[in-house]
Amino acid sequence: MQDYTVLRELAGSIGTVFLVLSFAGFVLFALRPGSRGVHRDTADIPFRHDDRPAADADAQAAHAREPRQ
């Protein structure tokens, strides 16, 4: 029974370290210098048609891309 307890605690520790390192990796990936343009473009999506309404063709194309339920 002693071996099971040691292995269980070791697995929990390794899992915690893995999750912390994964989280840090995801944050660093999102904040890397090369991704600034992608994030800026994504943030501007709601404001793309501020100066004029979207054309009917654009609205139909966007509607066609939506997943059907």
Tab-separated table of N, CA and C in Angstrom:
chain	number	residue	atom	x	y	z
A	1	MET	N	0.819	-1.186	0.000
A	1	MET	CA	0.000	0.000	0.000
A	1	MET	C	0.869	1.259	0.000
A	2	GLN	N	2.058	1.164	0.507
A	2	GLN	CA	2.970	2.313	0.549
A	2	GLN	C	3.340	2.763	-0.865
A	3	ASP	N	3.574	1.830	-1.785
A	3	ASP	CA	3.941	2.180	-3.151
A	3	ASP	C	2.805	2.941	-3.839
A	4	TYR	N	1.574	2.516	-3.634
A	4	TYR	CA	0.425	3.176	-4.243
A	4	TYR	C	0.325	4.635	-3.797
A	5	THR	N	0.519	4.887	-2.527
A	5	THR	CA	0.419	6.239	-1.992
A	5	THR	C	1.500	7.138	-2.571
A	6	VAL	N	2.712	6.625	-2.651
A	6	VAL	CA	3.823	7.417	-3.193
A	6	VAL	C	3.568	7.727	-4.663
A	7	LEU	N	3.155	6.735	-5.437
A	7	LEU	CA	2.900	6.945	-6.862
A	7	LEU	C	1.725	7.898	-7.083
A	8	ARG	N	0.721	7.808	-6.232
A	8	ARG	CA	-0.435	8.689	-6.365
A	8	ARG	C	-0.053	10.139	-6.108
A	9	GLU	N	0.749	10.379	-5.095
A	9	GLU	CA	1.195	11.743	-4.804
A	9	GLU	C	2.135	12.262	-5.881
A	10	LEU	N	2.988	11.391	-6.410
A	10	LEU	CA	3.896	11.785	-7.487
A	10	LEU	C	3.115	12.153	-8.744
A	11	ALA	N	2.092	11.372	-9.071
A	11	ALA	CA	1.275	11.659	-10.246
A	11	ALA	C	0.529	12.982	-10.082
A	12	GLY	N	0.050	13.257	-8.887
A	12	GLY	CA	-0.625	14.533	-8.632
A	12	GLY	C	0.326	15.704	-8.788
A	13	SER	N	1.535	15.553	-8.307
A	13	SER	CA	2.524	16.622	-8.425
A	13	SER	C	2.921	16.853	-9.874
A	14	ILE	N	3.139	15.779	-10.608
A	14	ILE	CA	3.506	15.900	-12.017
A	14	ILE	C	2.363	16.533	-12.801
A	15	GLY	N	1.147	16.159	-12.496
A	15	GLY	CA	-0.008	16.750	-13.172
A	15	GLY	C	-0.116	18.240	-12.908
A	16	THR	N	0.122	18.654	-11.680
A	16	THR	CA	0.068	20.072	-11.334
A	16	THR	C	1.152	20.849	-12.066
A	17	VAL	N	2.350	20.322	-12.093
A	17	VAL	CA	3.455	20.983	-12.793
A	17	VAL	C	3.150	21.075	-14.287
A	18	PHE	N	2.608	20.020	-14.862
A	18	PHE	CA	2.253	20.020	-16.283
A	18	PHE	C	1.208	21.089	-16.587
A	19	LEU	N	0.180	21.199	-15.766
A	19	LEU	CA	-0.868	22.191	-16.006
A	19	LEU	C	-0.353	23.616	-15.849
A	20	VAL	N	0.501	23.856	-14.871
A	20	VAL	CA	1.065	25.197	-14.680
A	20	VAL	C	1.949	25.569	-15.865
A	21	LEU	N	2.788	24.637	-16.312
A	21	LEU	CA	3.652	24.915	-17.460
A	21	LEU	C	2.831	25.107	-18.733
A	22	SER	N	1.763	24.339	-18.901
A	22	SER	CA	0.890	24.512	-20.062
A	22	SER	C	0.238	25.887	-20.052
A	23	PHE	N	-0.268	26.304	-18.902
A	23	PHE	CA	-0.885	27.616	-18.783
A	23	PHE	C	0.123	28.718	-19.120
A	24	ALA	N	1.320	28.610	-18.581
A	24	ALA	CA	2.351	29.611	-18.871
A	24	ALA	C	2.689	29.628	-20.359
A	25	GLY	N	2.741	28.466	-20.977
A	25	GLY	CA	3.006	28.392	-22.412
A	25	GLY	C	1.905	29.034	-23.238
A	26	PHE	N	0.649	28.820	-22.857
A	26	PHE	CA	-0.471	29.435	-23.581
A	26	PHE	C	-0.440	30.953	-23.455
A	27	VAL	N	-0.136	31.438	-22.268
A	27	VAL	CA	-0.074	32.888	-22.061
A	27	VAL	C	1.068	33.488	-22.872
A	28	LEU	N	2.224	32.855	-22.844
A	28	LEU	CA	3.358	33.365	-23.613
A	28	LEU	C	3.079	33.301	-25.119
A	29	PHE	N	2.402	32.272	-25.576
A	29	PHE	CA	2.057	32.163	-26.994
A	29	PHE	C	1.113	33.288	-27.403
A	30	ALA	N	0.147	33.596	-26.561
A	30	ALA	CA	-0.819	34.650	-26.886
A	30	ALA	C	-0.171	36.032	-26.843
A	31	LEU	N	0.832	36.223	-26.021
A	31	LEU	CA	1.461	37.531	-25.863
A	31	LEU	C	2.750	37.689	-26.658
A	32	ARG	N	3.051	36.761	-27.540
A	32	ARG	CA	4.284	36.867	-28.320
A	32	ARG	C	4.206	38.083	-29.243
A	33	PRO	N	5.344	38.700	-29.553
A	33	PRO	CA	5.335	39.927	-30.352
A	33	PRO	C	4.736	39.755	-31.745
A	34	GLY	N	4.880	38.625	-32.377
A	34	GLY	CA	4.385	38.429	-33.733
A	34	GLY	C	2.879	38.325	-33.842
A	35	SER	N	2.178	38.177	-32.743
A	35	SER	CA	0.731	37.989	-32.808
A	35	SER	C	-0.049	39.285	-32.628
A	36	ARG	N	0.625	40.391	-32.524
A	36	ARG	CA	-0.057	41.662	-32.298
A	36	ARG	C	-1.021	41.991	-33.433
A	37	GLY	N	-0.601	41.773	-34.669
A	37	GLY	CA	-1.469	42.063	-35.811
A	37	GLY	C	-2.705	41.183	-35.841
A	38	VAL	N	-2.546	39.931	-35.505
A	38	VAL	CA	-3.686	39.010	-35.483
A	38	VAL	C	-4.688	39.436	-34.421
A	39	HIS	N	-4.206	39.785	-33.248
A	39	HIS	CA	-5.099	40.206	-32.170
A	39	HIS	C	-5.788	41.530	-32.509
A	40	ARG	N	-5.067	42.443	-33.129
A	40	ARG	CA	-5.665	43.730	-33.498
A	40	ARG	C	-6.748	43.522	-34.559
A	41	ASP	N	-6.475	42.672	-35.552
A	41	ASP	CA	-7.465	42.395	-36.595
A	41	ASP	C	-8.704	41.726	-35.997
A	42	THR	N	-8.514	40.789	-35.103
A	42	THR	CA	-9.640	40.116	-34.473
A	42	THR	C	-10.451	41.075	-33.610
A	43	ALA	N	-9.784	41.986	-32.932
A	43	ALA	CA	-10.490	42.943	-32.084
A	43	ALA	C	-11.303	43.935	-32.907
A	44	ASP	N	-10.927	44.176	-34.157
A	44	ASP	CA	-11.623	45.143	-35.005
A	44	ASP	C	-12.804	44.555	-35.764
A	45	ILE	N	-13.078	43.284	-35.638
A	45	ILE	CA	-14.165	42.654	-36.388
A	45	ILE	C	-15.507	43.364	-36.182
A	46	PRO	N	-15.904	43.720	-34.974
A	46	PRO	CA	-17.222	44.364	-34.827
A	46	PRO	C	-17.316	45.738	-35.479
A	47	PHE	N	-16.193	46.368	-35.789
A	47	PHE	CA	-16.195	47.732	-36.300
A	47	PHE	C	-15.889	47.811	-37.790
A	48	ARG	N	-15.855	46.712	-38.512
A	48	ARG	CA	-15.462	46.724	-39.920
A	48	ARG	C	-16.438	47.484	-40.802
A	49	HIS	N	-17.713	47.479	-40.497
A	49	HIS	CA	-18.705	48.134	-41.341
A	49	HIS	C	-19.299	49.356	-40.647
A	50	ASP	N	-18.498	50.089	-39.898
A	50	ASP	CA	-18.991	51.276	-39.213
A	50	ASP	C	-19.333	52.405	-40.182
A	51	ASP	N	-18.569	52.533	-41.261
A	51	ASP	CA	-18.803	53.640	-42.173
A	51	ASP	C	-19.973	53.385	-43.128
A	52	ARG	N	-20.285	52.140	-43.378
A	52	ARG	CA	-21.416	51.798	-44.240
A	52	ARG	C	-21.957	50.434	-43.822
A	53	PRO	N	-23.211	50.176	-44.081
A	53	PRO	CA	-23.752	48.855	-43.740
A	53	PRO	C	-23.144	47.776	-44.627
A	54	ALA	N	-23.178	46.574	-44.144
A	54	ALA	CA	-22.671	45.452	-44.920
A	54	ALA	C	-23.560	45.237	-46.138
A	55	ALA	N	-22.961	44.874	-47.246
A	55	ALA	CA	-23.721	44.599	-48.463
A	55	ALA	C	-24.530	43.323	-48.278
A	56	ASP	N	-25.596	43.187	-49.075
A	56	ASP	CA	-26.432	41.990	-48.972
A	56	ASP	C	-25.634	40.727	-49.262
A	57	ALA	N	-24.711	40.791	-50.201
A	57	ALA	CA	-23.899	39.614	-50.537
A	57	ALA	C	-23.037	39.204	-49.342
A	58	ASP	N	-22.491	40.203	-48.616
A	58	ASP	CA	-21.680	39.898	-47.437
A	58	ASP	C	-22.529	39.250	-46.348
A	59	ALA	N	-23.738	39.750	-46.157
A	59	ALA	CA	-24.619	39.205	-45.120
A	59	ALA	C	-25.040	37.782	-45.472
A	60	GLN	N	-25.335	37.549	-46.741
A	60	GLN	CA	-25.735	36.198	-47.156
A	60	GLN	C	-24.567	35.228	-47.034
A	61	ALA	N	-23.367	35.670	-47.380
A	61	ALA	CA	-22.197	34.799	-47.267
A	61	ALA	C	-21.905	34.474	-45.807
A	62	ALA	N	-22.049	35.461	-44.939
A	62	ALA	CA	-21.815	35.217	-43.514
A	62	ALA	C	-22.873	34.273	-42.962
A	63	HIS	N	-24.106	34.437	-43.415
A	63	HIS	CA	-25.186	33.564	-42.950
A	63	HIS	C	-24.964	32.133	-43.442
A	64	ALA	N	-24.427	31.972	-44.626
A	64	ALA	CA	-24.184	30.639	-45.172
A	64	ALA	C	-23.081	29.922	-44.423
A	65	ARG	N	-22.158	30.680	-43.830
A	65	ARG	CA	-21.042	30.053	-43.096
A	65	ARG	C	-21.420	29.647	-41.680
A	66	GLU	N	-22.542	30.140	-41.164
A	66	GLU	CA	-22.946	29.791	-39.800
A	66	GLU	C	-23.326	28.325	-39.718
A	67	PRO	N	-22.964	27.672	-38.614
A	67	PRO	CA	-23.326	26.259	-38.483
A	67	PRO	C	-24.824	26.069	-38.326
A	68	ARG	N	-25.327	25.078	-38.942
A	68	ARG	CA	-26.749	24.752	-38.850
A	68	ARG	C	-26.999	23.841	-37.666
A	69	GLN	N	-28.140	24.015	-37.020
A	69	GLN	CA	-28.468	23.161	-35.874
A	69	GLN	C	-29.630	22.298	-36.174
